[in-house]
Amino acid sequence: MTSGNPDYRDSGLRFPEGFLFGSATASYQIEGAAAEDGRLPSIWDTFCRTPGKVRGGDNGDVADDHYHRFDQDLDLLKDLGLDTYRFSIAWPRVQPTGSGEANQAGLDFYSRLVDGMLERGITPIATLYHWDLPQPLEDEGGWPARHTAERFAEYAAIVGRHLGDRIGTWTTLNEPWCSAFLGYGAGVHAPGRTDPLAALRAAHHLNLAHGLGVQALRSVVPRDAQYSVTLNFAVLRGDGPDGADAARQIDAVANRIFTGPMLTGGYPADLLADTASVTDWSFVQDGDLVDIAQPLDVLGVNYYNTALVSLWDGVGEKQMADNHGEAVASPYPGADRVQFLPQPGPYTAMGWNIAPDGLEQLLLSLREQFPDQPLMITENGAAFDDVLEDGRVADADRIDYLRRHFTAAHRAMRQGVDLRGYQVWSLLDNFEWAYGYSKRFGIVHVDYETLERTPKDSALWYSQLATSHMIPE
Ligand code: FCB
């Protein structure tokens, strides 16, 4: 750790030329227009209509209506002076049933969106899959089924052929851990299954989809492009004598289950041993590990908070303060004895602990594990209970959160981490999955009645940072 303000509020920090300041969103969270121009339901449309799954019965039918207001949203990015926009493409818009013919109207939307970015001097970072699996593919088995990975590669090729002349950075998947383990293990995300074997199979087929997807893109994209994936890393602290083993177990089933095959060519031996009572991993076929291990130009890192773990002694109640909502089933197959302990505050409106030192720790640990791998923060940000008053949102808490996390990133860079950019989550308040519209992560406020956008104080602060490269005092 370098010296500086113990609270990560250093002053006078400057980011290098070429560092990419941007902001991120995802299709289902902002687009709306759920049944327009040929889009068919995804697993999230279905999940939202399943009683009790999403807070307040909210859904993405209208969301921020970005589908019709994207020009205004791109103007916001430009006015803020941001370099990059990390957005996602909705598979059910581009290939509504998940296989077969492409839907030209869906492709045309993303074509207009990308052209709009380029006209405004904003560099697109496109994510192919931010959780909106076409429902027909779930009906045929979803991510636990191998053919979903093959369908994904076909979809990637369609998008690559149509947008490949204009997109410089491609991200295959956003947070496959959430897709596999919250979607098929804990059941708190779509499609809401609670089956540890299905979750592990899903993780492997997401890995495979990533590898086949990169290969499919490379074969059709007509220009030099960068390839990446975005992972959400569990940043672990161990408590008590068995804390280190508890942290190792979660590191295996949350982090190394993806970085192992993607970056080092295989699944870690301890993961296979920990999960032996669930599966023998015979769903991994010859050649899969070669397909998955595609060289990546940049690894996307999402970071929000840390986790404190220990081994449960079997006496008393096992604690699961791990912030996955009302999960009744564990999202950690093979790690049944690990418990998640409450952590000291302060907290965001999600109840997530604010820990900028965790971001520094994560970046340093990734550099140690993968020394030559350039990194990009593809999500970091915070939900707070914002108040819009007289046309202004004075979100000092979000500014402080961002200031401290940008300081952490800067400290990591000073220690040699090759960090290429930082995409703040999120540009707009939006549909926060199982929490519906109750949590606001935007640097721009959205009034869900009028859909009016109002940049919060944090947006203005971030604009100063992005344009000067200095963390504002
Ligand atoms: C991440 C998701 C993103 C958003 C943030 C708060 O897990 O990738 O869509 O919901 O959390």
XYZ file of C-alpha atoms and ligand atoms in Angstrom:
484
model
C 0.000 0.000 0.000
C 1.264 3.489 -0.717
C 1.052 6.292 1.778
C -1.589 8.990 1.470
C -4.802 9.955 3.139
C -5.907 6.891 5.142
C -9.454 7.403 3.870
C -8.399 7.390 0.225
C -9.069 11.083 -0.254
C -5.672 12.038 -1.678
C -5.382 15.326 -3.490
C -3.477 16.366 -6.599
C -3.814 13.048 -8.408
C -3.518 13.122 -12.170
C -4.426 10.290 -14.539
C -2.273 9.737 -17.631
C -3.127 10.901 -21.130
C -5.120 8.225 -22.921
C -6.776 6.952 -19.724
C -10.386 6.306 -20.734
C -13.026 7.919 -18.561
C -16.473 6.622 -19.334
C -19.757 5.400 -18.009
C -21.662 2.130 -18.308
C -25.222 0.882 -18.755
C -26.927 -2.349 -19.834
C -29.678 -2.931 -22.374
C -32.454 -4.359 -20.190
C -31.803 -1.832 -17.445
C -32.352 1.246 -19.631
C -33.844 0.536 -23.051
C -37.540 -0.174 -22.510
C -39.370 -0.756 -25.823
C -39.500 -4.375 -24.757
C -41.923 -5.474 -27.465
C -40.904 -3.098 -30.221
C -39.369 -3.677 -33.643
C -39.344 -7.431 -33.283
C -37.773 -7.819 -29.829
C -39.057 -10.946 -28.066
C -38.897 -11.754 -24.334
C -35.684 -12.555 -22.535
C -35.384 -14.471 -19.284
C -35.602 -11.146 -17.447
C -38.988 -10.290 -19.007
C -40.219 -13.660 -17.792
C -38.620 -13.347 -14.353
C -40.163 -9.894 -13.830
C -43.587 -11.409 -14.491
C -43.058 -14.153 -11.950
C -44.747 -12.999 -8.726
C -42.405 -12.196 -5.870
C -39.189 -12.160 -7.872
C -38.667 -8.441 -8.500
C -39.341 -5.763 -5.917
C -42.652 -4.002 -6.464
C -43.378 -6.180 -9.526
C -41.195 -3.778 -11.570
C -40.049 -4.681 -15.086
C -38.041 -3.305 -17.985
C -40.958 -2.608 -20.344
C -40.283 1.131 -20.302
C -37.201 1.506 -18.069
C -35.479 4.780 -19.068
C -37.013 4.629 -22.537
C -33.464 4.882 -23.843
C -34.572 3.103 -27.022
C -36.408 6.281 -28.025
C -34.226 8.796 -26.205
C -30.747 7.552 -27.029
C -29.790 10.753 -28.842
C -30.444 12.748 -25.705
C -28.437 10.247 -23.643
C -25.499 10.412 -26.040
C -25.655 14.205 -25.806
C -25.367 13.854 -22.035
C -22.223 11.736 -22.414
C -20.778 14.287 -24.794
C -21.674 17.251 -22.592
C -19.955 15.535 -19.678
C -16.851 15.150 -21.827
C -16.585 11.377 -21.411
C -14.281 9.376 -23.687
C -16.100 6.045 -23.711
C -19.573 4.569 -23.358
C -19.877 0.963 -22.205
C -23.288 -0.278 -23.356
C -24.754 -3.707 -24.019
C -26.527 -5.211 -26.977
C -29.773 -7.079 -26.354
C -29.578 -10.541 -27.876
C -33.441 -10.769 -28.056
C -33.504 -7.594 -30.153
C -30.887 -8.783 -32.622
C -31.867 -12.457 -32.803
C -35.245 -12.611 -31.065
C -35.504 -16.377 -30.616
C -31.798 -16.846 -29.932
C -31.143 -18.722 -33.135
C -31.649 -18.367 -36.858
C -32.313 -15.179 -38.743
C -31.147 -11.809 -37.482
C -33.713 -9.068 -36.906
C -32.683 -6.153 -39.087
C -34.629 -3.572 -37.044
C -32.727 -4.587 -33.933
C -29.380 -4.342 -35.694
C -30.395 -0.959 -37.112
C -31.014 0.378 -33.614
C -27.499 -0.495 -32.472
C -26.094 0.805 -35.713
C -27.727 4.188 -35.086
C -26.551 4.121 -31.476
C -22.934 3.414 -32.438
C -22.987 6.013 -35.212
C -24.348 8.500 -32.690
C -21.401 7.808 -30.405
C -18.849 8.147 -33.180
C -20.395 11.419 -34.383
C -19.942 12.789 -30.890
C -16.389 11.554 -30.492
C -17.331 8.867 -27.955
C -15.625 5.475 -28.213
C -18.029 2.514 -27.953
C -17.259 -0.431 -25.675
C -19.858 -3.044 -26.588
C -20.929 -5.890 -24.327
C -22.666 -8.755 -26.116
C -24.349 -10.315 -23.102
C -25.520 -8.445 -20.042
C -27.968 -11.107 -18.868
C -30.843 -10.895 -21.365
C -30.924 -14.462 -22.687
C -33.677 -15.025 -25.272
C -36.413 -16.974 -23.471
C -36.587 -19.746 -26.123
C -32.965 -20.641 -25.317
C -33.825 -20.979 -21.638
C -36.768 -23.183 -22.625
C -34.260 -25.420 -24.408
C -32.068 -25.706 -21.315
C -30.474 -22.284 -20.852
C -26.823 -21.855 -19.865
C -26.587 -25.318 -18.260
C -27.035 -26.670 -21.815
C -24.010 -26.725 -24.081
C -25.801 -25.561 -27.212
C -26.481 -22.161 -25.632
C -22.738 -21.467 -25.927
C -22.862 -22.431 -29.604
C -25.871 -20.176 -30.182
C -23.969 -17.344 -28.491
C -21.105 -17.677 -30.972
C -23.590 -17.408 -33.866
C -25.105 -14.304 -32.314
C -21.620 -12.823 -31.799
C -20.852 -13.363 -35.473
C -24.067 -11.601 -36.519
C -23.266 -8.560 -34.406
C -19.600 -8.597 -35.449
C -20.538 -8.615 -39.130
C -22.878 -5.640 -38.758
C -21.057 -3.420 -36.293
C -17.494 -4.693 -36.543
C -16.369 -1.845 -38.754
C -17.168 0.650 -35.981
C -16.558 -0.980 -32.597
C -13.041 -0.940 -31.190
C -13.612 -2.911 -27.984
C -15.788 -5.997 -27.628
C -16.746 -7.538 -24.308
C -18.285 -10.972 -24.581
C -20.000 -11.389 -21.196
C -20.823 -9.211 -18.228
C -20.317 -10.913 -14.865
C -20.832 -14.570 -15.812
C -20.692 -15.350 -12.083
C -24.052 -13.614 -11.640
C -25.552 -15.358 -14.678
C -24.496 -18.785 -13.432
C -24.713 -18.580 -9.660
C -27.389 -15.965 -8.980
C -29.455 -17.190 -11.936
C -29.163 -20.980 -11.546
C -27.798 -21.421 -7.990
C -29.335 -18.854 -5.642
C -32.321 -18.171 -7.891
C -32.401 -14.432 -7.159
C -31.709 -13.517 -10.778
C -33.376 -14.818 -13.934
C -34.170 -17.554 -14.697
C -34.508 -18.210 -10.946
C -33.364 -21.802 -10.677
C -31.801 -23.215 -7.494
C -29.713 -26.153 -8.620
C -25.976 -26.310 -7.815
C -25.192 -28.683 -10.668
C -27.018 -26.463 -13.156
C -25.043 -23.478 -11.820
C -21.678 -25.182 -12.381
C -22.701 -26.377 -15.826
C -23.831 -22.812 -16.602
C -20.451 -21.441 -15.496
C -18.638 -23.790 -17.872
C -20.913 -23.021 -20.791
C -20.552 -19.295 -20.167
C -16.782 -19.784 -20.271
C -17.202 -21.708 -23.508
C -19.510 -19.033 -24.919
C -16.850 -16.447 -24.153
C -14.137 -18.410 -25.956
C -16.291 -19.304 -28.964
C -17.611 -15.737 -29.034
C -14.130 -14.191 -29.216
C -13.232 -16.603 -32.010
C -16.437 -15.847 -33.914
C -15.869 -12.103 -33.624
C -12.241 -12.381 -34.723
C -13.286 -14.286 -37.810
C -15.736 -11.633 -39.022
C -14.631 -8.278 -37.635
C -12.915 -6.429 -40.453
C -10.558 -4.293 -38.367
C -8.184 -4.397 -35.455
C -10.361 -4.659 -32.412
C -9.769 -5.326 -28.748
C -11.385 -8.287 -27.021
C -12.361 -8.489 -23.385
C -14.652 -9.992 -20.799
C -15.997 -8.367 -17.654
C -15.793 -10.267 -14.365
C -17.066 -9.286 -10.935
C -14.419 -10.355 -8.485
C -15.112 -11.372 -4.924
C -12.605 -9.420 -2.814
C -12.181 -11.530 0.267
C -10.980 -11.070 3.791
C -10.730 -14.112 6.051
C -11.789 -14.074 9.691
C -10.529 -16.433 12.374
C -8.199 -19.420 12.141
C -9.980 -20.907 9.095
C -10.520 -17.565 7.378
C -7.830 -18.168 4.779
C -9.391 -21.482 3.754
C -12.854 -19.921 3.581
C -11.456 -17.167 1.347
C -9.702 -19.746 -0.846
C -12.973 -21.642 -1.364
C -14.915 -18.557 -2.430
C -12.008 -17.345 -4.561
C -12.206 -20.700 -6.384
C -15.957 -20.741 -7.073
C -16.375 -17.006 -7.668
C -13.125 -15.851 -9.304
C -10.796 -18.617 -10.458
C -13.654 -20.627 -11.994
C -13.530 -17.933 -14.716
C -9.956 -16.657 -14.709
C -8.631 -20.237 -14.603
C -9.969 -21.396 -17.970
C -10.030 -17.941 -19.583
C -6.521 -16.818 -18.649
C -4.533 -19.862 -17.566
C -6.037 -22.672 -19.633
C -7.707 -24.823 -16.998
C -10.006 -25.168 -13.992
C -8.185 -24.958 -10.645
C -7.600 -28.310 -8.920
C -9.022 -27.057 -5.610
C -12.291 -26.031 -7.321
C -12.669 -29.506 -8.829
C -11.994 -31.066 -5.416
C -14.370 -28.726 -3.529
C -17.229 -29.414 -5.955
C -16.635 -33.183 -6.343
C -19.827 -34.056 -4.460
C -21.852 -31.970 -6.944
C -20.241 -33.015 -10.231
C -17.334 -34.807 -11.847
C -17.163 -32.019 -14.454
C -17.650 -34.522 -17.282
C -19.556 -31.800 -19.142
C -16.134 -30.301 -19.984
C -15.388 -31.799 -23.391
C -12.099 -32.309 -25.203
C -10.978 -29.080 -26.759
C -13.139 -26.816 -24.567
C -10.215 -25.516 -22.541
C -8.332 -24.576 -25.695
C -11.417 -22.836 -27.057
C -11.936 -20.866 -23.854
C -8.364 -19.612 -23.393
C -8.396 -16.806 -25.938
C -5.816 -14.050 -25.467
C -7.563 -10.935 -24.172
C -6.480 -7.379 -24.865
C -8.073 -6.113 -21.705
C -9.725 -7.718 -18.684
C -12.806 -5.877 -17.439
C -13.054 -5.542 -13.667
C -16.260 -4.731 -11.794
C -15.845 -3.777 -8.158
C -18.325 -2.609 -5.536
C -17.376 -3.977 -2.109
C -15.584 -6.664 -0.101
C -16.648 -9.866 1.681
C -15.597 -11.140 5.093
C -15.649 -14.927 5.350
C -14.982 -17.653 7.891
C -15.742 -21.354 8.247
C -18.961 -22.145 10.079
C -18.369 -24.442 13.044
C -21.735 -26.158 12.688
C -23.011 -24.679 15.953
C -25.532 -21.863 15.909
C -26.850 -20.229 12.782
C -24.664 -19.926 9.692
C -24.352 -16.267 8.669
C -24.939 -15.238 5.064
C -24.461 -11.465 5.061
C -23.296 -11.593 1.448
C -25.701 -9.123 -0.100
C -27.509 -11.392 -2.478
C -30.944 -10.309 -1.474
C -33.348 -12.869 -0.206
C -31.359 -15.855 -1.476
C -32.697 -19.048 0.022
C -30.197 -21.256 -1.787
C -26.435 -20.749 -1.800
C -24.731 -19.251 -4.849
C -21.497 -21.041 -3.853
C -21.657 -24.783 -4.707
C -19.029 -26.784 -2.888
C -18.414 -24.079 -0.289
C -21.212 -25.044 2.091
C -19.258 -24.390 5.254
C -18.266 -20.851 4.313
C -20.173 -18.138 6.089
C -20.301 -14.443 5.241
C -19.955 -12.118 8.225
C -21.307 -8.588 8.551
C -18.682 -5.937 7.768
C -18.108 -2.497 9.210
C -19.707 0.482 7.408
C -20.251 2.923 5.989
C -22.686 1.352 3.555
C -24.401 2.375 0.326
C -28.172 2.164 -0.139
C -27.633 -1.462 -1.243
C -26.221 -2.220 2.206
C -22.824 -2.791 0.548
C -19.797 -1.773 2.598
C -17.736 1.074 1.172
C -14.136 -0.118 0.940
C -11.868 1.623 -1.580
C -8.903 -0.307 -0.196
C -10.612 -3.427 -1.594
C -10.305 -2.015 -5.107
C -6.596 -1.349 -4.629
C -6.158 -4.864 -3.202
C -8.039 -6.388 -6.156
C -6.054 -4.560 -8.826
C -2.740 -5.465 -7.184
C -3.774 -9.085 -6.841
C -4.783 -9.286 -10.516
C -1.437 -7.835 -11.523
C 0.305 -10.431 -9.395
C -1.730 -13.302 -10.881
C -1.724 -12.077 -14.494
C 1.284 -9.763 -14.813
C 0.938 -8.979 -18.521
C -2.823 -8.532 -18.616
C -4.015 -4.929 -19.114
C -7.051 -4.080 -16.989
C -10.028 -1.751 -17.253
C -12.517 -0.970 -14.504
C -15.761 -1.654 -16.342
C -18.044 -0.912 -13.374
C -17.744 0.922 -10.102
C -20.300 3.199 -8.499
C -22.883 3.393 -5.759
C -26.593 3.618 -5.023
C -27.736 6.234 -2.549
C -31.156 7.573 -1.600
C -30.933 10.627 -3.810
C -33.298 13.575 -3.527
C -34.145 15.772 -6.489
C -34.828 19.249 -5.167
C -35.210 22.413 -7.230
C -33.746 20.678 -10.252
C -30.637 19.488 -8.424
C -29.404 16.255 -6.827
C -26.723 17.107 -4.258
C -25.214 13.618 -4.019
C -22.132 14.385 -1.957
C -22.018 10.754 -0.779
C -21.664 9.467 -4.349
C -18.960 12.030 -5.125
C -17.075 10.894 -2.036
C -17.476 7.238 -3.033
C -16.117 7.948 -6.512
C -13.307 10.165 -5.229
C -12.111 7.417 -2.909
C -12.313 4.673 -5.527
C -10.551 6.749 -8.190
C -7.861 7.385 -5.568
C -7.571 3.628 -4.996
C -7.221 3.037 -8.744
C -4.582 5.720 -8.971
C -2.626 4.199 -6.113
C -2.697 0.818 -7.835
C -1.436 2.400 -11.054
C 1.442 4.008 -9.149
C 2.368 0.502 -8.001
C 2.584 -0.711 -11.570
C -0.948 -1.854 -12.427
C -1.661 -1.404 -16.144
C -5.109 0.145 -15.844
C -6.478 1.531 -19.085
C -9.715 3.189 -18.035
C -12.662 3.473 -15.670
C -16.352 3.153 -16.533
C -18.604 4.513 -13.803
C -21.777 2.544 -13.097
C -24.090 3.999 -14.154
C -24.814 6.813 -16.552
C -28.526 6.765 -15.670
C -30.669 5.639 -12.771
C -32.146 2.401 -14.030
C -33.773 -0.993 -13.445
C -31.595 -2.579 -10.761
C -32.557 -6.218 -11.403
C -34.307 -7.857 -8.431
C -34.428 -4.458 -6.676
C -36.476 -2.944 -9.511
C -36.352 0.853 -9.648
C -35.814 1.239 -5.908
C -32.023 1.704 -6.144
C -30.463 4.636 -7.947
C -26.913 4.145 -9.256
C -26.951 6.906 -11.900
C -24.758 9.976 -12.101
C -27.788 11.271 -13.992
C -31.155 11.239 -12.222
C -34.157 9.829 -14.069
C -37.700 10.817 -13.096
C -39.627 7.607 -13.765
C -42.896 9.510 -14.297
C -41.678 12.021 -16.874
C -38.440 10.237 -17.868
C -36.692 13.562 -17.511
C -32.917 13.350 -17.058
C -31.068 15.613 -14.571
C -27.298 15.343 -14.139
C -26.534 14.952 -10.449
C -23.697 16.844 -8.751
C -21.635 13.661 -9.161
C -21.985 13.918 -12.957
C -20.601 17.444 -12.871
C -17.785 16.337 -10.578
C -17.001 13.410 -12.867
C -17.037 15.686 -15.882
C -14.333 17.807 -14.271
C -12.246 14.694 -13.620
C -12.723 13.325 -17.154
C -11.831 16.576 -18.853
C -8.891 17.600 -16.621
C -7.634 14.104 -15.666
C -7.239 15.500 -12.132
C -9.414 14.375 -9.222
C -11.249 17.599 -8.333
C -10.550 19.003 -4.872
C -23.526 -5.297 -11.458
C -24.252 -5.391 -12.774
C -24.898 -4.106 -13.189
C -25.507 -3.356 -12.036
C -24.513 -3.221 -10.909
C -25.028 -2.457 -9.716
O -23.526 -6.559 -10.864
O -23.366 -5.788 -13.801
O -25.843 -4.403 -14.189
O -26.681 -3.930 -11.642
O -24.088 -4.482 -10.491
